[in-house]
PDB file of C-alpha atoms in Angstrom:
ATOM      1  CA  MET T   1       0.155   0.032  -0.002  1.00  0.00           C
ATOM      2  CA  ARG T   2       1.332   3.208  -0.921  1.00  0.00           C
ATOM      3  CA  HIS T   3      -0.422   4.443   2.385  1.00  0.00           C
ATOM      4  CA  ARG T   4       1.522   8.667   2.698  1.00  0.00           C
ATOM      5  CA  LYS T   5       4.640   7.357   0.665  1.00  0.00           C
ATOM      6  CA  LYS T   6       4.387  11.094  -1.283  1.00  0.00           C
ATOM      7  CA  GLY T   7       6.138  11.385  -4.324  1.00  0.00           C
ATOM      8  CA  ARG T   8       5.520  10.873  -7.639  1.00  0.00           C
ATOM      9  CA  LYS T   9       6.378   7.663  -9.786  1.00  0.00           C
ATOM     10  CA  LEU T  10       7.040   9.538 -13.191  1.00  0.00           C
ATOM     11  CA  ASN T  11       6.610   5.778 -14.543  1.00  0.00           C
ATOM     12  CA  ARG T  12      10.326   4.895 -13.591  1.00  0.00           C
ATOM     13  CA  THR T  13      11.995   2.682 -11.768  1.00  0.00           C
ATOM     14  CA  TRP T  14      13.572   4.103  -8.194  1.00  0.00           C
ATOM     15  CA  GLU T  15      17.340   4.072  -9.614  1.00  0.00           C
ATOM     16  CA  HIS T  16      15.377   5.415 -13.059  1.00  0.00           C
ATOM     17  CA  ARG T  17      14.116   8.513 -11.428  1.00  0.00           C
ATOM     18  CA  LYS T  18      17.635   8.865  -8.773  1.00  0.00           C
ATOM     19  CA  ALA T  19      18.999   9.306 -11.736  1.00  0.00           C
ATOM     20  CA  MET T  20      16.613  11.433 -13.741  1.00  0.00           C
ATOM     21  CA  PHE T  21      16.984  13.635 -10.354  1.00  0.00           C
ATOM     22  CA  LYS T  22      20.251  14.219 -10.349  1.00  0.00           C
ATOM     23  CA  ASN T  23      21.313  14.887 -13.632  1.00  0.00           C
ATOM     24  CA  MET T  24      17.585  17.356 -13.242  1.00  0.00           C
ATOM     25  CA  ALA T  25      19.264  18.816  -9.989  1.00  0.00           C
ATOM     26  CA  GLN T  26      22.910  19.589 -11.769  1.00  0.00           C
ATOM     27  CA  SER T  27      21.583  21.365 -15.549  1.00  0.00           C
ATOM     28  CA  LEU T  28      19.530  23.561 -12.637  1.00  0.00           C
ATOM     29  CA  VAL T  29      22.874  24.372 -10.814  1.00  0.00           C
ATOM     30  CA  VAL T  30      24.983  24.883 -14.017  1.00  0.00           C
ATOM     31  CA  HIS T  31      22.135  27.010 -15.524  1.00  0.00           C
ATOM     32  CA  GLY T  32      19.833  28.347 -12.925  1.00  0.00           C
ATOM     33  CA  ARG T  33      17.150  27.577 -14.933  1.00  0.00           C
ATOM     34  CA  ILE T  34      15.763  24.309 -16.716  1.00  0.00           C
ATOM     35  CA  LYS T  35      12.942  23.930 -18.698  1.00  0.00           C
ATOM     36  CA  THR T  36      10.594  20.177 -17.974  1.00  0.00           C
ATOM     37  CA  THR T  37       7.156  19.099 -17.591  1.00  0.00           C
ATOM     38  CA  LEU T  38       5.295  20.566 -14.883  1.00  0.00           C
ATOM     39  CA  PRO T  39       5.393  16.945 -13.019  1.00  0.00           C
ATOM     40  CA  LYS T  40       8.792  16.082 -12.810  1.00  0.00           C
ATOM     41  CA  ALA T  41       9.674  20.465 -11.950  1.00  0.00           C
ATOM     42  CA  LYS T  42       7.048  19.745  -8.968  1.00  0.00           C
ATOM     43  CA  GLU T  43       9.417  17.199  -7.939  1.00  0.00           C
ATOM     44  CA  LEU T  44      12.329  18.202  -9.295  1.00  0.00           C
ATOM     45  CA  ARG T  45      11.686  21.304  -6.013  1.00  0.00           C
ATOM     46  CA  ARG T  46      12.241  18.076  -3.531  1.00  0.00           C
ATOM     47  CA  VAL T  47      15.894  17.778  -4.669  1.00  0.00           C
ATOM     48  CA  ALA T  48      16.645  20.989  -5.460  1.00  0.00           C
ATOM     49  CA  ASP T  49      15.419  22.962  -1.910  1.00  0.00           C
ATOM     50  CA  LYS T  50      17.747  20.556  -0.140  1.00  0.00           C
ATOM     51  CA  LEU T  51      20.590  21.002  -1.947  1.00  0.00           C
ATOM     52  CA  ILE T  52      19.500  25.260  -1.124  1.00  0.00           C
ATOM     53  CA  THR T  53      19.789  23.549   2.758  1.00  0.00           C
ATOM     54  CA  LEU T  54      22.844  21.779   2.785  1.00  0.00           C
ATOM     55  CA  ALA T  55      24.189  24.911   0.718  1.00  0.00           C
ATOM     56  CA  LEU T  56      23.356  27.214   3.742  1.00  0.00           C
ATOM     57  CA  ARG T  57      24.341  24.697   6.691  1.00  0.00           C
ATOM     58  CA  ASN T  58      27.336  25.233   4.903  1.00  0.00           C
ATOM     59  CA  ASP T  59      30.287  22.520   6.778  1.00  0.00           C
ATOM     60  CA  LEU T  60      32.005  19.301   5.151  1.00  0.00           C
ATOM     61  CA  PRO T  61      29.191  16.809   5.944  1.00  0.00           C
ATOM     62  CA  ALA T  62      27.228  19.349   4.074  1.00  0.00           C
ATOM     63  CA  ARG T  63      29.593  19.510   0.998  1.00  0.00           C
ATOM     64  CA  ARG T  64      29.954  15.878   0.604  1.00  0.00           C
ATOM     65  CA  GLN T  65      25.944  14.740   1.338  1.00  0.00           C
ATOM     66  CA  ALA T  66      25.801  17.342  -1.971  1.00  0.00           C
ATOM     67  CA  PHE T  67      28.414  15.867  -3.768  1.00  0.00           C
ATOM     68  CA  LYS T  68      26.113  12.221  -3.772  1.00  0.00           C
ATOM     69  CA  ILE T  69      24.436  14.461  -5.951  1.00  0.00           C
ATOM     70  CA  LEU T  70      26.019  16.589  -8.130  1.00  0.00           C
ATOM     71  CA  GLU T  71      28.846  14.136  -8.504  1.00  0.00           C
ATOM     72  CA  ASN T  72      30.967  16.875  -9.677  1.00  0.00           C
ATOM     73  CA  HIS T  73      32.927  18.648  -7.248  1.00  0.00           C
ATOM     74  CA  GLY T  74      32.833  22.458 -10.029  1.00  0.00           C
ATOM     75  CA  LEU T  75      29.019  22.433  -9.162  1.00  0.00           C
ATOM     76  CA  VAL T  76      29.364  21.540  -5.791  1.00  0.00           C
ATOM     77  CA  LYS T  77      31.683  25.089  -5.059  1.00  0.00           C
ATOM     78  CA  LYS T  78      29.320  26.989  -7.435  1.00  0.00           C
ATOM     79  CA  LEU T  79      26.345  25.932  -5.908  1.00  0.00           C
ATOM     80  CA  PHE T  80      28.354  26.268  -1.751  1.00  0.00           C
ATOM     81  CA  ASP T  81      29.948  29.861  -3.277  1.00  0.00           C
ATOM     82  CA  GLU T  82      27.410  30.664  -5.720  1.00  0.00           C
ATOM     83  CA  ILE T  83      23.693  29.999  -4.609  1.00  0.00           C
ATOM     84  CA  GLY T  84      23.708  29.150  -1.184  1.00  0.00           C
ATOM     85  CA  PRO T  85      24.531  32.802   0.203  1.00  0.00           C
ATOM     86  CA  ARG T  86      22.131  34.624  -2.364  1.00  0.00           C
ATOM     87  CA  PHE T  87      19.572  32.476  -0.406  1.00  0.00           C
ATOM     88  CA  LYS T  88      21.278  33.470   3.822  1.00  0.00           C
ATOM     89  CA  ASP T  89      17.946  35.230   5.168  1.00  0.00           C
ATOM     90  CA  VAL T  90      15.347  33.785   2.986  1.00  0.00           C
ATOM     91  CA  PRO T  91      13.574  31.157   4.390  1.00  0.00           C
ATOM     92  CA  GLY T  92      12.420  28.306   2.024  1.00  0.00           C
ATOM     93  CA  GLY T  93      10.681  28.000  -1.150  1.00  0.00           C
ATOM     94  CA  TYR T  94      14.420  28.273  -2.986  1.00  0.00           C
ATOM     95  CA  THR T  95      12.572  27.227  -6.165  1.00  0.00           C
ATOM     96  CA  ARG T  96      10.034  29.162  -8.402  1.00  0.00           C
ATOM     97  CA  ILE T  97       8.040  27.239 -11.182  1.00  0.00           C
ATOM     98  CA  VAL T  98       6.669  28.312 -13.851  1.00  0.00           C
ATOM     99  CA  LYS T  99       4.420  27.456 -16.580  1.00  0.00           C
ATOM    100  CA  LEU T 100       4.381  27.310 -19.832  1.00  0.00           C
ATOM    101  CA  ALA T 101       0.910  27.641 -21.646  1.00  0.00           C
ATOM    102  CA  LEU T 102       2.109  25.891 -24.271  1.00  0.00           C
ATOM    103  CA  PRO T 103       2.721  22.067 -23.989  1.00  0.00           C
ATOM    104  CA  ARG T 104       5.335  20.311 -25.523  1.00  0.00           C
ATOM    105  CA  ARG T 105       5.407  19.249 -28.990  1.00  0.00           C
ATOM    106  CA  GLY T 106       4.464  15.309 -29.493  1.00  0.00           C
ATOM    107  CA  ASP T 107       2.886  14.492 -26.675  1.00  0.00           C
ATOM    108  CA  CYS T 108       0.997  17.646 -25.688  1.00  0.00           C
ATOM    109  CA  ALA T 109       2.601  17.957 -22.053  1.00  0.00           C
ATOM    110  CA  LYS T 110       2.117  20.590 -19.394  1.00  0.00           C
ATOM    111  CA  MET T 111       5.132  21.943 -19.544  1.00  0.00           C
ATOM    112  CA  ALA T 112       7.004  24.642 -17.214  1.00  0.00           C
ATOM    113  CA  ILE T 113      10.136  26.023 -16.262  1.00  0.00           C
ATOM    114  CA  VAL T 114      12.091  25.674 -12.739  1.00  0.00           C
ATOM    115  CA  GLU T 115      14.392  28.263 -11.482  1.00  0.00           C
ATOM    116  CA  PHE T 116      16.086  29.544  -8.393  1.00  0.00           C
ATOM    117  CA  SER T 117      13.697  31.788  -6.494  1.00  0.00           C
ATOM    118  CA  VAL T 118      17.442  34.565  -5.978  1.00  0.00           C
ATOM    119  CA  SER T 119      18.629  34.449  -9.132  1.00  0.00           C
ATOM    120  CA  GLY T 120      22.791  36.831  -9.470  1.00  0.00           C
ATOM    121  CA  GLU T 121      22.925  40.114 -10.463  1.00  0.00           C
ATOM    122  CA  LYS T 122      24.540  38.247 -13.695  1.00  0.00           C
ATOM    123  CA  LYS T 123      21.020  37.213 -14.880  1.00  0.00           C
ATOM    124  CA  GLU T 124      19.028  39.530 -14.562  1.00  0.00           C
ATOM    125  CA  GLU T 125      21.346  41.366 -16.872  1.00  0.00           C
ATOM    126  CA  ASN T 126      21.092  38.424 -19.206  1.00  0.00           C
ATOM    127  CA  LEU T 127      17.277  38.999 -18.266  1.00  0.00           C
ATOM    128  CA  GLU T 128      17.194  43.051 -19.438  1.00  0.00           C
ATOM    129  CA  LYS T 129      19.213  41.761 -22.198  1.00  0.00           C
ATOM    130  CA  ALA T 130      16.645  38.723 -23.107  1.00  0.00           C
ATOM    131  CA  GLU T 131      14.111  41.183 -22.543  1.00  0.00           C
ATOM    132  CA  GLU T 132      15.798  43.876 -25.249  1.00  0.00           C
ATOM    133  CA  THR T 133      16.243  41.947 -27.922  1.00  0.00           C
ATOM    134  CA  ALA T 134      13.053  40.911 -27.794  1.00  0.00           C
ATOM    135  CA  ALA T 135      11.501  43.683 -27.744  1.00  0.00           C
ATOM    136  CA  LYS T 136      13.232  44.527 -30.796  1.00  0.00           C
ATOM    137  CA  GLU T 137      12.604  41.946 -32.861  1.00  0.00           C
ATOM    138  CA  ASN T 138       8.626  42.552 -31.094  1.00  0.00           C
ATOM    139  CA  THR T 139       8.760  45.707 -33.414  1.00  0.00           C
ATOM    140  CA  GLU T 140      10.845  44.379 -36.394  1.00  0.00           C
ATOM    141  CA  SER T 141       8.138  41.368 -36.982  1.00  0.00           C
ATOM    142  CA  ALA T 142       5.246  44.752 -36.242  1.00  0.00           C
ATOM    143  CA  GLU T 143       7.214  46.586 -39.117  1.00  0.00           C
TER     144      GLU T 143
ATOM    145  CA  MET M   1     -27.481 -12.349 -24.115  1.00  0.00           C
ATOM    146  CA  ALA M   2     -29.110  -9.892 -22.491  1.00  0.00           C
ATOM    147  CA  ASN M   3     -30.581  -7.431 -25.314  1.00  0.00           C
ATOM    148  CA  PRO M   4     -32.243  -4.094 -25.647  1.00  0.00           C
ATOM    149  CA  LYS M   5     -36.314  -3.986 -26.303  1.00  0.00           C
ATOM    150  CA  LYS M   6     -36.096  -0.742 -27.944  1.00  0.00           C
ATOM    151  CA  ARG M   7     -34.328   0.873 -29.860  1.00  0.00           C
ATOM    152  CA  THR M   8     -32.697   4.441 -29.113  1.00  0.00           C
ATOM    153  CA  SER M   9     -34.942   7.086 -30.090  1.00  0.00           C
ATOM    154  CA  LYS M  10     -32.450   9.896 -31.562  1.00  0.00           C
ATOM    155  CA  SER M  11     -34.097  11.704 -28.511  1.00  0.00           C
ATOM    156  CA  LYS M  12     -32.743   9.743 -26.830  1.00  0.00           C
ATOM    157  CA  LYS M  13     -29.837   9.636 -27.932  1.00  0.00           C
ATOM    158  CA  GLY M  14     -29.081  13.799 -28.035  1.00  0.00           C
ATOM    159  CA  MET M  15     -30.010  14.325 -25.062  1.00  0.00           C
ATOM    160  CA  ARG M  16     -27.496  11.529 -23.669  1.00  0.00           C
ATOM    161  CA  ARG M  17     -24.936  12.892 -25.304  1.00  0.00           C
ATOM    162  CA  SER M  18     -25.956  16.999 -24.651  1.00  0.00           C
ATOM    163  CA  HIS M  19     -23.187  17.126 -22.196  1.00  0.00           C
ATOM    164  CA  HIS M  20     -20.700  16.019 -25.031  1.00  0.00           C
ATOM    165  CA  HIS M  21     -19.231  19.065 -25.329  1.00  0.00           C
ATOM    166  CA  LEU M  22     -15.659  20.432 -25.110  1.00  0.00           C
ATOM    167  CA  GLU M  23     -15.361  22.572 -22.159  1.00  0.00           C
ATOM    168  CA  ALA M  24     -13.631  26.331 -23.799  1.00  0.00           C
ATOM    169  CA  PRO M  25     -10.028  26.956 -22.396  1.00  0.00           C
ATOM    170  CA  ASN M  26     -10.541  29.783 -19.834  1.00  0.00           C
ATOM    171  CA  PHE M  27      -8.338  32.867 -21.157  1.00  0.00           C
ATOM    172  CA  ILE M  28      -6.563  36.115 -20.483  1.00  0.00           C
ATOM    173  CA  TYR M  29      -5.409  38.736 -22.283  1.00  0.00           C
ATOM    174  CA  CYS M  30      -1.435  39.525 -21.823  1.00  0.00           C
ATOM    175  CA  SER M  31       0.102  42.784 -21.553  1.00  0.00           C
ATOM    176  CA  CYS M  32       1.130  42.764 -24.757  1.00  0.00           C
ATOM    177  CA  GLY M  33      -2.299  42.188 -25.951  1.00  0.00           C
ATOM    178  CA  GLU M  34      -2.424  39.016 -26.563  1.00  0.00           C
ATOM    179  CA  ALA M  35      -4.916  36.273 -25.225  1.00  0.00           C
ATOM    180  CA  THR M  36      -2.719  33.282 -23.352  1.00  0.00           C
ATOM    181  CA  LEU M  37      -4.594  30.950 -20.910  1.00  0.00           C
ATOM    182  CA  PRO M  38      -4.279  32.206 -17.060  1.00  0.00           C
ATOM    183  CA  HIS M  39      -0.887  31.921 -14.437  1.00  0.00           C
ATOM    184  CA  THR M  40       0.817  30.863 -17.439  1.00  0.00           C
ATOM    185  CA  VAL M  41       4.225  32.346 -19.365  1.00  0.00           C
ATOM    186  CA  CYS M  42       2.919  34.712 -22.482  1.00  0.00           C
ATOM    187  CA  PRO M  43       3.876  32.253 -25.731  1.00  0.00           C
ATOM    188  CA  ALA M  44       3.342  35.497 -27.209  1.00  0.00           C
ATOM    189  CA  CYS M  45       5.308  37.866 -25.583  1.00  0.00           C
ATOM    190  CA  GLY M  46       7.591  35.304 -23.197  1.00  0.00           C
ATOM    191  CA  LYS M  47       6.377  37.304 -20.135  1.00  0.00           C
ATOM    192  CA  TYR M  48       4.775  35.938 -17.328  1.00  0.00           C
ATOM    193  CA  LYS M  49       3.847  39.053 -13.696  1.00  0.00           C
ATOM    194  CA  ASP M  50       6.290  41.592 -15.800  1.00  0.00           C
ATOM    195  CA  LYS M  51       9.709  38.897 -15.985  1.00  0.00           C
ATOM    196  CA  GLN M  52      11.171  37.907 -19.415  1.00  0.00           C
ATOM    197  CA  TYR M  53      11.177  34.025 -19.235  1.00  0.00           C
ATOM    198  CA  LEU M  54      10.968  32.875 -22.803  1.00  0.00           C
ATOM    199  CA  ARG M  55      13.690  34.535 -25.323  1.00  0.00           C
ATOM    200  CA  ARG M  56      12.229  33.973 -29.925  1.00  0.00           C
ATOM    201  CA  GLU M  57      13.867  31.073 -30.375  1.00  0.00           C
ATOM    202  CA  ASP M  58      12.390  29.337 -27.835  1.00  0.00           C
ATOM    203  CA  ASN M  59       8.883  29.842 -28.548  1.00  0.00           C
ATOM    204  CA  GLU M  60       8.022  26.457 -30.732  1.00  0.00           C
TER     205      GLU M  60
END
């Protein structure tokens, strides 16, 4: 019986699920924002929020636990030195899920974007840049 | 095998199927003026709550 066993199975064996969420968590740390299906996004929160909690603990055991998920010392360093400190005074809710209106072509799966809720300054710049180019393209297409 | 005693009339058939219609999706107008689904990133301008989420080439 699955009484009170939380979490989605996503039609995968637990090894497959574990490997998949490791991959997704690694991508999230690398890119800061990833696009995936809505159910996967919602499950990824459990992994990603835990990583931030580890980063906030910021001791050797925490680093080793994070390494078990990220499997890359560079990524652990990035998580603890760049991403973690941004959440110093944030009371939880470290990830944000934004739903996309267009479903995936092929299987019509609902898509979403997962990102860390506090973005670095560098990313804000990128966003503004993207905004400018999008605005430019909009005016171009209007012409 | 059990069988229907009477053929289903056009009227009965129609009454049964009166609920078989599709629901129209709820939609809102984005700040860019395009119709879009509520609580989602607008596919036309790539914005949600005044934040840019999609670039042009991300859109399918």
